[in-house]
Tab-separated table of C-alpha atoms in Angstrom:
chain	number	residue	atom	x	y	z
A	1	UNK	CA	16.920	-2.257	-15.363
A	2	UNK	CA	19.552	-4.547	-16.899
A	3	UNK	CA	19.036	-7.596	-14.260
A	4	UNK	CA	16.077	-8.694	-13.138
A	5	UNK	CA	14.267	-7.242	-9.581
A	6	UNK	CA	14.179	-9.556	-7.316
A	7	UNK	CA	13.052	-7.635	-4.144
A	8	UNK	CA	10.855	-3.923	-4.178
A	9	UNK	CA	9.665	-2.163	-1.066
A	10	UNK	CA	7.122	0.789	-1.915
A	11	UNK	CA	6.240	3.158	0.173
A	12	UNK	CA	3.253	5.453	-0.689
A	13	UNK	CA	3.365	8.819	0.570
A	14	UNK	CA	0.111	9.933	0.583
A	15	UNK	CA	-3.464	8.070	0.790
A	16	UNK	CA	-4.824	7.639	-2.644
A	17	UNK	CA	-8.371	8.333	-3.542
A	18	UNK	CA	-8.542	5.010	-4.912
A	19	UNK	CA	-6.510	1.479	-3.795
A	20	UNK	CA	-3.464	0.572	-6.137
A	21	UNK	CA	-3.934	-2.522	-7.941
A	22	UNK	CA	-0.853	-4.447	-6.530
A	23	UNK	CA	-0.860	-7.235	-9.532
A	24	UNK	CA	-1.231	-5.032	-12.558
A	25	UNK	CA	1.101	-2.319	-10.994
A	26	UNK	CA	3.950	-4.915	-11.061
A	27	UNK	CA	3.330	-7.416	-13.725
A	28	UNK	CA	6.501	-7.070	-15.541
A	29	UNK	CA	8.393	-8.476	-12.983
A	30	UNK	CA	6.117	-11.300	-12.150
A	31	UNK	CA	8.413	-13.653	-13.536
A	32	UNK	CA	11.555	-12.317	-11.185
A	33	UNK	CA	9.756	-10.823	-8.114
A	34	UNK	CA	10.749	-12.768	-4.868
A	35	UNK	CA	10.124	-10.311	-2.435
A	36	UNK	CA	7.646	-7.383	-2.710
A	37	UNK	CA	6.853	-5.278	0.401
A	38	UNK	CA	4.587	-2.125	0.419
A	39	UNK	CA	5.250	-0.056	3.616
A	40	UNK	CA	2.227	2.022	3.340
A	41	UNK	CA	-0.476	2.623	0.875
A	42	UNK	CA	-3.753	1.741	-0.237
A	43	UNK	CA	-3.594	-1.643	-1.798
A	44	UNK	CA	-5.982	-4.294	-3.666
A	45	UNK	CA	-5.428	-7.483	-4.712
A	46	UNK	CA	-7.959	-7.801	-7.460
A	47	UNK	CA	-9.106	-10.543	-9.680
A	48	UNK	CA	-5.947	-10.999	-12.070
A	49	UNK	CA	-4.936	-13.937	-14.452
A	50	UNK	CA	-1.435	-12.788	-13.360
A	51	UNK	CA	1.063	-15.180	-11.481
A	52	UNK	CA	3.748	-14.450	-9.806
A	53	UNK	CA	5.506	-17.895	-9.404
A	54	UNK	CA	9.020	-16.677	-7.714
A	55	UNK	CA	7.522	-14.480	-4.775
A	56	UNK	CA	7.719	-16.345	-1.756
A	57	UNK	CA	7.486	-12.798	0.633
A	58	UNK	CA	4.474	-10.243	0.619
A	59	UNK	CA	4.227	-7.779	3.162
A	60	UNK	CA	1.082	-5.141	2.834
A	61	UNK	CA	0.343	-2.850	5.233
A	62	UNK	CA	-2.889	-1.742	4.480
A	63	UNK	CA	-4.618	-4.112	2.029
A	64	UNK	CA	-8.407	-2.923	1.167
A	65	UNK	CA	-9.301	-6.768	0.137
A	66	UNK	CA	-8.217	-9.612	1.344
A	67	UNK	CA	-9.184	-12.558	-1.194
A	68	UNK	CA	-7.176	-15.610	-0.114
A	69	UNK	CA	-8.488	-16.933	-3.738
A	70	UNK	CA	-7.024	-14.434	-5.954
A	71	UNK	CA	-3.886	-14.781	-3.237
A	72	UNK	CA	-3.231	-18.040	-3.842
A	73	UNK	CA	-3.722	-18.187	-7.652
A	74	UNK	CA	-1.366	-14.982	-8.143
A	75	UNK	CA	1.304	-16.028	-5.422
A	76	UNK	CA	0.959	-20.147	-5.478
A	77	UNK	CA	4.513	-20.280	-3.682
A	78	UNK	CA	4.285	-17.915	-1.077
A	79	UNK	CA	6.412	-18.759	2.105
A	80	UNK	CA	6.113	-15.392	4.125
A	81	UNK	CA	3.304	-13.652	4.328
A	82	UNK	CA	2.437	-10.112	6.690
A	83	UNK	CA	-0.737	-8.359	6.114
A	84	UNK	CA	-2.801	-6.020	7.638
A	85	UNK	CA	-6.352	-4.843	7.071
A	86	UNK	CA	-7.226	-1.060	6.045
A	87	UNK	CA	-10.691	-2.086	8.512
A	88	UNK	CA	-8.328	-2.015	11.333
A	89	UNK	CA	-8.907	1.744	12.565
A	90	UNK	CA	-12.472	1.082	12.428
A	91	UNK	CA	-12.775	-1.854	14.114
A	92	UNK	CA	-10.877	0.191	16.700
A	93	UNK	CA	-13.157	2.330	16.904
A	94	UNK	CA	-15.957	-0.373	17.354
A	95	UNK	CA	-17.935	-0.087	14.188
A	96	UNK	CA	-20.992	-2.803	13.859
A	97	UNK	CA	-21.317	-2.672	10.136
A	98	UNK	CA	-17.627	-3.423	9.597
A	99	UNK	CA	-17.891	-6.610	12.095
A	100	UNK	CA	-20.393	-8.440	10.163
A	101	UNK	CA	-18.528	-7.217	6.719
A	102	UNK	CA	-15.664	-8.971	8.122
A	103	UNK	CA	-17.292	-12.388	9.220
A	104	UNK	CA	-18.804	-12.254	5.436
A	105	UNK	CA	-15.329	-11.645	3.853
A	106	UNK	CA	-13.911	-14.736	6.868
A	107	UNK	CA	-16.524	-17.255	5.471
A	108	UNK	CA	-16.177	-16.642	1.889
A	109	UNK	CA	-11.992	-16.780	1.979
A	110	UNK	CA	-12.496	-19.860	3.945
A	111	UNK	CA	-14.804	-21.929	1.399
A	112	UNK	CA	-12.913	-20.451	-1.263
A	113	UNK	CA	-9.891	-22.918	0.386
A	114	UNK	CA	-11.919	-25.722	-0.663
A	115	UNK	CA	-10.822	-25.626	-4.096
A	116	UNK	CA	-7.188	-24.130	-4.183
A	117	UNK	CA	-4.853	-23.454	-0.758
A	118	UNK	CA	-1.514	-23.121	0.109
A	119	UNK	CA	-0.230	-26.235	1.267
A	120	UNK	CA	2.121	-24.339	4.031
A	121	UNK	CA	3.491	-21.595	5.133
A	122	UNK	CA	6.479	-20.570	6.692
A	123	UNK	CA	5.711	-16.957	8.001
A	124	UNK	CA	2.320	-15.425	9.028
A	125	UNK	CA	1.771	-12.124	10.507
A	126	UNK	CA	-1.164	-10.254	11.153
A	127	UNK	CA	-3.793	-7.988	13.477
A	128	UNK	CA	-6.379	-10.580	14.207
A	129	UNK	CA	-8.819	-9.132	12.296
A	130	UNK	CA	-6.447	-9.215	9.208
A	131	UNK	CA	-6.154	-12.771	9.618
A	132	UNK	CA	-9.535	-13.614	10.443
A	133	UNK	CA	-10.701	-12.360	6.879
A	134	UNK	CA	-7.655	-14.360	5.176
A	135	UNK	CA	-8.846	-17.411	6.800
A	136	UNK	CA	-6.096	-19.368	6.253
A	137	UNK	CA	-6.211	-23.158	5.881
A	138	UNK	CA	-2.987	-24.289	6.615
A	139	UNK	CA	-0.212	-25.080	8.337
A	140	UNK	CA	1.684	-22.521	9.368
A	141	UNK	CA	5.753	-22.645	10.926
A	142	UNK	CA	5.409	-19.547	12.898
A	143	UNK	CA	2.510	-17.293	13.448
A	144	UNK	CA	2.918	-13.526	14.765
A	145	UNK	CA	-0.583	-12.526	16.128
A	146	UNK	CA	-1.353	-8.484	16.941
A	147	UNK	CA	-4.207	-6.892	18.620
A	148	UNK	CA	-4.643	-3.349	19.218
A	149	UNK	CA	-7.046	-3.971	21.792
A	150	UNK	CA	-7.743	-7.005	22.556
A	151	UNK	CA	-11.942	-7.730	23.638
A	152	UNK	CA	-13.983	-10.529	24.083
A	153	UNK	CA	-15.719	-11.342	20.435
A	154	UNK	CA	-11.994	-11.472	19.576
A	155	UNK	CA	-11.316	-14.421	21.433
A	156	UNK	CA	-13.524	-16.537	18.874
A	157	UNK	CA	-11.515	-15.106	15.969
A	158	UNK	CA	-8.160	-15.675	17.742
A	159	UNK	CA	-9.868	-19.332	18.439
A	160	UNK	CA	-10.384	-19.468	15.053
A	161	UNK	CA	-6.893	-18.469	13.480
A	162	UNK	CA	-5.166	-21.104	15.432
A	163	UNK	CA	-7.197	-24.192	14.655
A	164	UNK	CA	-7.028	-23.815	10.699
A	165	UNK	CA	-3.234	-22.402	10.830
A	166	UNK	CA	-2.242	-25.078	13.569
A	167	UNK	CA	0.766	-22.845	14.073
A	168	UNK	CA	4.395	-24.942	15.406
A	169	UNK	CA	5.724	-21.633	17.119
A	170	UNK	CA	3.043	-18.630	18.523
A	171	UNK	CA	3.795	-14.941	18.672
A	172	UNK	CA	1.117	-12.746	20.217
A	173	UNK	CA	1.152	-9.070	21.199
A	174	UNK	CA	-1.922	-8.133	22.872
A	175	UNK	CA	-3.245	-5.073	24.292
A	176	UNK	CA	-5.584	-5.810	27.087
């Protein structure tokens, strides 16, 4: 590529026996990256020493896990942000296990805050359980909330979301 890419939307065809490391699959365009989107596919954000400082837009459809840490070192001036959990079709299905594996993953994301955060965003779009393991700690413009089916223990998570995002404008699609 002569100029640099600036905006990449992947979409994986199949499910992988393993998840795609998102950061080392792209690192040579972590200095021009602005927008990356990946449409379907198995994706980690593992523990990288690489930045992207330009990308302000991540969309990840099906991100195996969420560490708001390694988020906000690798993507310290993200803007927009749309994830969703790969946990989601078992939580559908009402899995125990994967309930308290979540509240671990929510409480660790959320201390991890204590030391680095973003300080906004603009965009943030998620299932609730998505965003209940991010744990975001702060503000957020607008906020685009998702349920699949929404049930009571959600209502604590949903509680949750909106005091530490404090969102200005509220989207929610729920499935009662």
């Amino acid at each position: 590529l002569k100029s640099p890419l600036q905006k990449l939307s992947i979409y994986i065809d199949d499910r992988q026996d393993h998840p795609v490391d998102l950061l080392s699959l792209f690192a040579q365009f972590k200095d021009s990256l602005e927008r990356l989107n990946i449409l379907r596919g198995w994706v980690d954000l593992k523990t990288s020493d690489i930045s992207y400082p330009n990308l302000t837009a991540l969309c990840i459809s099906e991100c195996v896990n969420i560490d708001i840490a390694n988020m906000t070192r690798s993507f310290p001036n993200l803007r927009s942000l749309e994830l969703r959990t790969a946990l989601d079709q078992l939580l559908e299905e009402g899995e125990v296990k994967v309930e308290r594996f979540i509240q671990r993953l929510h409480v660790k994301n959320f201390e991890a805050q204590d030391v680095h955060r973003w300080r906004s965003l603009d965009y943030l779009r998620g299932t609730i359980a998505s965003l209940y393991i991010l744990a975001a700690r702060c503000p957020v413009e607008r906020l685009d909330l998702q349920s699949f089916r929404m049930k009571a223990k959600d209502a604590r998570k949903l509680s949750s979301i909106l005091n530490s995002t404090r969102p200005s404008t509220l989207f929610l699609k729920l499935k009662i």
